[in-house]
PDB file of C-alpha atoms and ligand atoms in Angstrom:
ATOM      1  CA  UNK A   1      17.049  33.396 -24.210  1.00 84.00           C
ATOM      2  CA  UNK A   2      15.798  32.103 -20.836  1.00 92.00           C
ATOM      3  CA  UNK A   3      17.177  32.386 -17.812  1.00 95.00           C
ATOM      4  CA  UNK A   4      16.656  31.556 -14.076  1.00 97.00           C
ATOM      5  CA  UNK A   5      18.576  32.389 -10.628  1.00 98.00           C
ATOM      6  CA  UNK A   6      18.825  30.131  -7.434  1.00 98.00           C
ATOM      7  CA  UNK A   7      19.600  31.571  -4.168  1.00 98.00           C
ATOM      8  CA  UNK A   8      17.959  32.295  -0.715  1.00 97.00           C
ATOM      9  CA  UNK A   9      16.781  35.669  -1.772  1.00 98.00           C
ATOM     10  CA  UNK A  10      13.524  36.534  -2.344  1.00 97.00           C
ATOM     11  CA  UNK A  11      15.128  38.666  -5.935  1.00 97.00           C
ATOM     12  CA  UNK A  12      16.049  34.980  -7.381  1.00 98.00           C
ATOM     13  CA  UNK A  13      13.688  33.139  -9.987  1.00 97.00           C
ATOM     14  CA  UNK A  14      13.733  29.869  -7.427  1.00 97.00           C
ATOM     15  CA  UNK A  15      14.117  30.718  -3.660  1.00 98.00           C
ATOM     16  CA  UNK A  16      15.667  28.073  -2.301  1.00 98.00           C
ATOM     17  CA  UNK A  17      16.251  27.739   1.306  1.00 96.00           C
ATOM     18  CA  UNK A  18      19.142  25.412   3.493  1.00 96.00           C
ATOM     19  CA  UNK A  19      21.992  26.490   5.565  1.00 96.00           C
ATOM     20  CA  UNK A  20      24.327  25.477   2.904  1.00 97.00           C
ATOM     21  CA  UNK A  21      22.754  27.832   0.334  1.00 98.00           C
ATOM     22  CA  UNK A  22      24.332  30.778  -0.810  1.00 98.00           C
ATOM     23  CA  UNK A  23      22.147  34.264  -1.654  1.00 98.00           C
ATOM     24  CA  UNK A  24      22.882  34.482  -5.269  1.00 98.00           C
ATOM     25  CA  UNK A  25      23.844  30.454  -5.573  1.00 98.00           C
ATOM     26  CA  UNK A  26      24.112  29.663  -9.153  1.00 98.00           C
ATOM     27  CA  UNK A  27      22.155  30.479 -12.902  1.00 98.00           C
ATOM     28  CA  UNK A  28      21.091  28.276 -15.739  1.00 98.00           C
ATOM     29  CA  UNK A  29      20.966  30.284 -18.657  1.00 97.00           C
ATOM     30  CA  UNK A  30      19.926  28.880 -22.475  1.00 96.00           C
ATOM     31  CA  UNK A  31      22.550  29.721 -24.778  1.00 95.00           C
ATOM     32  CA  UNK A  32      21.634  28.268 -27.899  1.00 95.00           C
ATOM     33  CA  UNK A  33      18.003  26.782 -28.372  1.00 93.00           C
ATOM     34  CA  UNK A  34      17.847  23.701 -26.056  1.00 91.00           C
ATOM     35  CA  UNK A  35      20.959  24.286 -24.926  1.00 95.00           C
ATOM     36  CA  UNK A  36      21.137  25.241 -21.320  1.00 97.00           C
ATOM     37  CA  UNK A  37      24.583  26.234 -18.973  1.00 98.00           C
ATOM     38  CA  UNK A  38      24.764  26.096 -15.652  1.00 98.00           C
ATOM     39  CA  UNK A  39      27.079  28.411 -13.325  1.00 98.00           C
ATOM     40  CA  UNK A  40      28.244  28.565  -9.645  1.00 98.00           C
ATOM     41  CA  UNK A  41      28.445  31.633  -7.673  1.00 98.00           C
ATOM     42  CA  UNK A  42      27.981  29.790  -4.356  1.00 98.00           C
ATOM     43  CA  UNK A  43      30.046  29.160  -1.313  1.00 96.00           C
ATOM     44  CA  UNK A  44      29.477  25.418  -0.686  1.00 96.00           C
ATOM     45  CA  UNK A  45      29.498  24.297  -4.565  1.00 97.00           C
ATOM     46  CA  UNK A  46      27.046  23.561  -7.367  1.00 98.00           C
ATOM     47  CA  UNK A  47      27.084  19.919  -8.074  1.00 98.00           C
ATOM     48  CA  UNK A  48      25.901  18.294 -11.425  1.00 98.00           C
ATOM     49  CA  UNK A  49      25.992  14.810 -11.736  1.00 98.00           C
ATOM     50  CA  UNK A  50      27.591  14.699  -7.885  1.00 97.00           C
ATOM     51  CA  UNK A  51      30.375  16.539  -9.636  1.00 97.00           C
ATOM     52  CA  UNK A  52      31.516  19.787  -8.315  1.00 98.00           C
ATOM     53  CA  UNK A  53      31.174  22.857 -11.426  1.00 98.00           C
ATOM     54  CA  UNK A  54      31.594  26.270 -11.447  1.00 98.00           C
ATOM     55  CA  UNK A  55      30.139  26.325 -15.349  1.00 98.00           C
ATOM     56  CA  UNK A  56      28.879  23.310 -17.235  1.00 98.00           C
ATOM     57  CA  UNK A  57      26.397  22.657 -19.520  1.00 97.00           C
ATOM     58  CA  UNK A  58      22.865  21.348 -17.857  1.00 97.00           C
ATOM     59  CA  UNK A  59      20.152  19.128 -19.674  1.00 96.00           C
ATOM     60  CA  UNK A  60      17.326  17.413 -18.140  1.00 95.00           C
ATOM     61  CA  UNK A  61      18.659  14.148 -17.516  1.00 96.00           C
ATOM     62  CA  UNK A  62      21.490  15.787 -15.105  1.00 97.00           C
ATOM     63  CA  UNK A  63      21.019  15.523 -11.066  1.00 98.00           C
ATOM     64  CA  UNK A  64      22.105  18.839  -9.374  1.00 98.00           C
ATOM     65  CA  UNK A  65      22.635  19.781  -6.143  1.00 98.00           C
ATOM     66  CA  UNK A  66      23.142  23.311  -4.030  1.00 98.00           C
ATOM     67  CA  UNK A  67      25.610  22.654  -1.505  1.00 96.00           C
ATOM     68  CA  UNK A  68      24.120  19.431   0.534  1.00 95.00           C
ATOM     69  CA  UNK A  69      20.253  20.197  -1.122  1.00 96.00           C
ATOM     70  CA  UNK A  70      18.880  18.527  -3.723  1.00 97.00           C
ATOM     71  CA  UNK A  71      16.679  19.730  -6.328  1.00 97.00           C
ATOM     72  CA  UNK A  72      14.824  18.287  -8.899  1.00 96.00           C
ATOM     73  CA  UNK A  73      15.456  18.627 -12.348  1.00 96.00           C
ATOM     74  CA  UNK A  74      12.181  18.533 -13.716  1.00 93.00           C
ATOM     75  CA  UNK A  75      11.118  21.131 -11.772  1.00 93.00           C
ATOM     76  CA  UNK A  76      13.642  23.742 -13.227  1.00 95.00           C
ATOM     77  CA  UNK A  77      12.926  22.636 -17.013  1.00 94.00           C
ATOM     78  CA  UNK A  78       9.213  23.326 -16.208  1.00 91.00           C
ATOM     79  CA  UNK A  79      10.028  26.948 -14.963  1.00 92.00           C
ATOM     80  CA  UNK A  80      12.175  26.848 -18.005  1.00 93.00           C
ATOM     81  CA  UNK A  81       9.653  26.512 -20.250  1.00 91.00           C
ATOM     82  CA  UNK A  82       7.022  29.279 -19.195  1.00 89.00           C
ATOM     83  CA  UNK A  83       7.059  32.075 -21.099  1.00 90.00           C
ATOM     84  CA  UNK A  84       7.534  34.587 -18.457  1.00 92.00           C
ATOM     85  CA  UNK A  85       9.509  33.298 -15.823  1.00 93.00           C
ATOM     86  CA  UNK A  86       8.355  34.205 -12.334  1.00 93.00           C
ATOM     87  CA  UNK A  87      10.509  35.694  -9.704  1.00 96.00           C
ATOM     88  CA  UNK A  88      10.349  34.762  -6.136  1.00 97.00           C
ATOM     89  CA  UNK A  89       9.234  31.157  -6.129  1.00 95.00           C
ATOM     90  CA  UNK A  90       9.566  28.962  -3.329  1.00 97.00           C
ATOM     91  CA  UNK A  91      11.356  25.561  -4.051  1.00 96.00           C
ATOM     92  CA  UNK A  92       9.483  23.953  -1.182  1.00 95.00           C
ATOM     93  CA  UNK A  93       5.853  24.825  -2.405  1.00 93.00           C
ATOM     94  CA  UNK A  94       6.791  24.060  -6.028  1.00 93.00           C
ATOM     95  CA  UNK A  95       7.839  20.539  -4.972  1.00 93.00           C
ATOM     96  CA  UNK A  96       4.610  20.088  -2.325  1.00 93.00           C
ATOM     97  CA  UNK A  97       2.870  21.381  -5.726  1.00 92.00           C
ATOM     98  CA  UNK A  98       4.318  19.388  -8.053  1.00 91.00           C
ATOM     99  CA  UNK A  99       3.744  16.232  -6.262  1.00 93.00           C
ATOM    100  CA  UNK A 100       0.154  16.934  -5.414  1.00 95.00           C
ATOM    101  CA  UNK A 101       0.250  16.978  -9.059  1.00 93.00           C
ATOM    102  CA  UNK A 102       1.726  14.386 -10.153  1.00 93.00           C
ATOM    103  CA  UNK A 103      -0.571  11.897  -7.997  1.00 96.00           C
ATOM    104  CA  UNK A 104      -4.215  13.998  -9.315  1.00 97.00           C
ATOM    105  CA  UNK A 105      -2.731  13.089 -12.856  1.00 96.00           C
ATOM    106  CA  UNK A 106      -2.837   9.577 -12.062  1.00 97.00           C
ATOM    107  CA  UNK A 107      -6.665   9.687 -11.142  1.00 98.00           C
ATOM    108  CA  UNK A 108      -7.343   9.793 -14.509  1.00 98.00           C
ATOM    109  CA  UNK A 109      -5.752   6.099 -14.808  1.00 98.00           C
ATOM    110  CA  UNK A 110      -8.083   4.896 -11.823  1.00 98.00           C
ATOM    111  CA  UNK A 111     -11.179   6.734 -13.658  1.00 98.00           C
ATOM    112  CA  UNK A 112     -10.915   5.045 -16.973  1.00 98.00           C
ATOM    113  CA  UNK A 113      -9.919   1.570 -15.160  1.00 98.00           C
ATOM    114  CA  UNK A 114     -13.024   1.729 -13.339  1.00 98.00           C
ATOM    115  CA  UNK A 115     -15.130   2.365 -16.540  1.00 97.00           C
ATOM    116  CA  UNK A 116     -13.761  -0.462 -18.417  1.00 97.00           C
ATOM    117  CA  UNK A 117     -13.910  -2.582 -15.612  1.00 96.00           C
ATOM    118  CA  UNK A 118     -17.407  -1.293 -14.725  1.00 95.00           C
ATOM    119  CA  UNK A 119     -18.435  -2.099 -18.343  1.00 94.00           C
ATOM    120  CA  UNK A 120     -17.340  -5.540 -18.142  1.00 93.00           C
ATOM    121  CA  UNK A 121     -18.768  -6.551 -15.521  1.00 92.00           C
ATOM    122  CA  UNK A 122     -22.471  -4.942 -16.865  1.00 89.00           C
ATOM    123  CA  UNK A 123     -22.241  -6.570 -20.043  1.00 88.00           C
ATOM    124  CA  UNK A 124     -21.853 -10.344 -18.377  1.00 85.00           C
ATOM    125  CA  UNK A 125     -24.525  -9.008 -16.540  1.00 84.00           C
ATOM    126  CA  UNK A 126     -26.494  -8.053 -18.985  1.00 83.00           C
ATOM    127  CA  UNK A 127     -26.117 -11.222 -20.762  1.00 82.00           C
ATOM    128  CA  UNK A 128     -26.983 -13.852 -18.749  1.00 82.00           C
ATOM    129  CA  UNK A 129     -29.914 -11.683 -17.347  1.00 82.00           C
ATOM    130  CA  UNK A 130     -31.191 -11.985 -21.161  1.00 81.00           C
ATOM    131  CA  UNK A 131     -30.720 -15.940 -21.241  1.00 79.00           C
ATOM    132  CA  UNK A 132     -32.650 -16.011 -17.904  1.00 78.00           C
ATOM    133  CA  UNK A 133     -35.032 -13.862 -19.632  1.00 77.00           C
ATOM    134  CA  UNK A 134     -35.327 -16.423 -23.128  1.00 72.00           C
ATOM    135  CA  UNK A 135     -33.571 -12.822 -24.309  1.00 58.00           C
ATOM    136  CA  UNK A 136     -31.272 -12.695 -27.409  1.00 58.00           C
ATOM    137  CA  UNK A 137     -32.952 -15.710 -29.349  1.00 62.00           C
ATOM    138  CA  UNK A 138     -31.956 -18.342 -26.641  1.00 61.00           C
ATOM    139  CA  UNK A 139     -34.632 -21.001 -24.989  1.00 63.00           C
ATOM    140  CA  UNK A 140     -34.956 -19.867 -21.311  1.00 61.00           C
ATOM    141  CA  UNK A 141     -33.367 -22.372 -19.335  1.00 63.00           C
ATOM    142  CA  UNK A 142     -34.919 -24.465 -16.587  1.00 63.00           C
ATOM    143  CA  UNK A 143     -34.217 -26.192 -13.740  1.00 67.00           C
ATOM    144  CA  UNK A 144     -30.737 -26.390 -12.201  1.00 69.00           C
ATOM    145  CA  UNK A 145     -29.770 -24.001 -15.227  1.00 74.00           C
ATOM    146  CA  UNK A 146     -31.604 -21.339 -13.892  1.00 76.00           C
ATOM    147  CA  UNK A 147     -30.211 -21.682 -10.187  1.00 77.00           C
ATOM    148  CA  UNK A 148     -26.487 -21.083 -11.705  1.00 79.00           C
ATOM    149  CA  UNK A 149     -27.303 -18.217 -13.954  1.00 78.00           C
ATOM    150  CA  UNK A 150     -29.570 -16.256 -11.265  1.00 79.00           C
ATOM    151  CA  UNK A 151     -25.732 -17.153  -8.948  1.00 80.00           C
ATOM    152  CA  UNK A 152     -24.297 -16.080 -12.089  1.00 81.00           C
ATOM    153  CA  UNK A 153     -26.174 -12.528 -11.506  1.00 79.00           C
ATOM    154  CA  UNK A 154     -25.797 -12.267  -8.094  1.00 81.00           C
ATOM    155  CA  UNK A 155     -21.999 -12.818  -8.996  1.00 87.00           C
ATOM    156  CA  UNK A 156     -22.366  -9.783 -11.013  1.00 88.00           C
ATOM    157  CA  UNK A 157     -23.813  -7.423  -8.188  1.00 89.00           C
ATOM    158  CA  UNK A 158     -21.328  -8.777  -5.856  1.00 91.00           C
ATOM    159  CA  UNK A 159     -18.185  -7.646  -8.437  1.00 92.00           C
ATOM    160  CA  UNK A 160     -19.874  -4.641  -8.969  1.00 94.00           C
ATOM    161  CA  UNK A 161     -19.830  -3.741  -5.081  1.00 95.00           C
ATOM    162  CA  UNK A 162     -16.910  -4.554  -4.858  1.00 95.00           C
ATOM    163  CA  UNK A 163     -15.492  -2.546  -7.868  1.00 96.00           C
ATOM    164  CA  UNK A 164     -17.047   0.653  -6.099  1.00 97.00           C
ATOM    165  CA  UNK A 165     -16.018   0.012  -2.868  1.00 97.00           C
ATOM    166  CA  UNK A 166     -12.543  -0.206  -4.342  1.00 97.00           C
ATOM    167  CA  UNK A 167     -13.082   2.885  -6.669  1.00 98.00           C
ATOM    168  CA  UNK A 168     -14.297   4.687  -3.260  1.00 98.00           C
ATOM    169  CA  UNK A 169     -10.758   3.929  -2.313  1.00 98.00           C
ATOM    170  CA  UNK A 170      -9.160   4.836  -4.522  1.00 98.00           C
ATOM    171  CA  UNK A 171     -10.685   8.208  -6.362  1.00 98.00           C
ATOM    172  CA  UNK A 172      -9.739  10.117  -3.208  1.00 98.00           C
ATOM    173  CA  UNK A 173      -8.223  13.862  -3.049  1.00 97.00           C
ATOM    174  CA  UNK A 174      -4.275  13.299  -2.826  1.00 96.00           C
ATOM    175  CA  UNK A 175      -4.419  16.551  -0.012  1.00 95.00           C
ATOM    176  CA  UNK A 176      -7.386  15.390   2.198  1.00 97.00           C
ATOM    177  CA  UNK A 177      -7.869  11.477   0.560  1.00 97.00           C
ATOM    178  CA  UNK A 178     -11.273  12.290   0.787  1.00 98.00           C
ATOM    179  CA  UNK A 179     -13.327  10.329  -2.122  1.00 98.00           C
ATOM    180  CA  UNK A 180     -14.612  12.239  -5.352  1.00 97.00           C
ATOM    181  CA  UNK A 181     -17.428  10.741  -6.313  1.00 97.00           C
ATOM    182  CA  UNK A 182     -18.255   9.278  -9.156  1.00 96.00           C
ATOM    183  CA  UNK A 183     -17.280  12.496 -11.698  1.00 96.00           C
ATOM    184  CA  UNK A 184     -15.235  12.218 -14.431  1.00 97.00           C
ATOM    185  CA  UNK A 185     -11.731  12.886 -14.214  1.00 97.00           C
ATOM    186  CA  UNK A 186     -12.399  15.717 -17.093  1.00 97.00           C
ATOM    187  CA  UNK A 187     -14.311  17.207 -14.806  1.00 97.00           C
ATOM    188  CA  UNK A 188     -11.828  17.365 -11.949  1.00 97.00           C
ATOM    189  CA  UNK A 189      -9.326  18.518 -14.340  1.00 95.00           C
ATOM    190  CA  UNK A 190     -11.100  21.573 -15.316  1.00 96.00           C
ATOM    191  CA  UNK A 191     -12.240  22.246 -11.561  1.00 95.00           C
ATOM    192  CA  UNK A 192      -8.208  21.936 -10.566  1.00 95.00           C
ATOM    193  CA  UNK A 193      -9.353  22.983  -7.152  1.00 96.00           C
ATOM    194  CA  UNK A 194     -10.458  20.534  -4.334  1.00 97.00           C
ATOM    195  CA  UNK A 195     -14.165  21.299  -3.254  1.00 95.00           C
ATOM    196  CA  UNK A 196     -13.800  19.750  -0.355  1.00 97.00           C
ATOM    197  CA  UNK A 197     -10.127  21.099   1.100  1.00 97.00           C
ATOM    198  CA  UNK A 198     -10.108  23.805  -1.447  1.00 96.00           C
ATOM    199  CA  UNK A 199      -6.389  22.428  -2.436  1.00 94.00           C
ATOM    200  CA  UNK A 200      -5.380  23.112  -5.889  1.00 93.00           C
ATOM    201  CA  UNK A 201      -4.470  19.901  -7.819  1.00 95.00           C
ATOM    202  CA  UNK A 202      -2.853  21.655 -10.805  1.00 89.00           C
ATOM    203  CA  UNK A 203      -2.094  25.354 -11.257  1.00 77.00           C
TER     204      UNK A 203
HETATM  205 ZN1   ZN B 301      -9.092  17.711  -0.880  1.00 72.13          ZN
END
């Protein structure tokens, strides 16, 4: 069954560090599948759900706090799960880590937006480019008609600018902001590593 330690020294699973932190501060130990307990061996308290403990039972959805620090749950149920639980790691880094994370993951959203949007605006493009043309079966158009459809392309160039200029914004490193390029998020995933600030995005 898994187990981890909190505490300011260096021998616990999670090193955390605050004045109110004790050296050996508290355990959560699984003690049937899924089924996690929590229990104090601090000076300044172990506090689940703002509630004081000295031995509770501890699930995911629970807040907890070491003395006056607060950690975050999710964090500990990801150590939880490896298979080998590391000793020694630093709270701090884990969070800085974790949220560098958590904002690459959402690059992916911003990728695929642009595509679709991208695509959209190509295939009106693409369109009335063929009517100008006499394309897809359709009598070219003359006269005035023509003015508003060659506006109608222009249009397109214009949104398509402007998509990329916002992409540019937006597909940016979340430790330097600096902008990605046009690769595909797949491709950033399996890189995990910032080429320009040499940052890792996910471990
Ligand atoms: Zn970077």
């Amino acid at each position: 069954m898994k187990k981890i330690t909190l505490g300011k020294l260096p021998e616990n699973n999670l090193v955390i560090l605050g004045e109110q932190i004790s050296r050996n501060h508290c355990s959560i130990e699984e003690i049937e599948t899924g089924i996690f307990l929590i229990k104090d061996t601090s000076t300044h308290g172990t506090f689940v759900n703002h509630r004081q403990i000295k031995q509770t039972t501890f699930s995911k959805t629970d807040t907890l706090s070491l003395g006056n620090v607060n950690i975050d749950t999710e964090l500990i149920f990801q150590i939880l799960e490896k298979t080998e639980i590391p000793i020694g790691i630093k709270y701090d880094e884990l969070k800085q880590q974790f949220a560098i994370s958590q904002q690459f993951l959402k690059l992916k959203e911003v990728y695929d937006n642009f595509l679709k949007e991208k695509r959209k605006i190509s295939r009106k493009g693409i369109f009335l480019k063929a009517i100008l043309r006499g394309g897809l079966g359709m009598i070219p158009i003359v006269g005035s008609g023509i003015a508003e459809l060659t506006g109608g392309v222009l249009n397109v160039n214009e949104k398509l600018n402007e998509l990329n200029e916002k992409f540019k914004k937006e597909y940016i490193c979340p430790c330097c902001f600096r902008f990605l390029g046009f690769e595909p998020f797949e491709n950033l995933e399996k890189q995990k590593t910032c080429f320009y600030c040499k940052k890792k995005w996910i471990l």
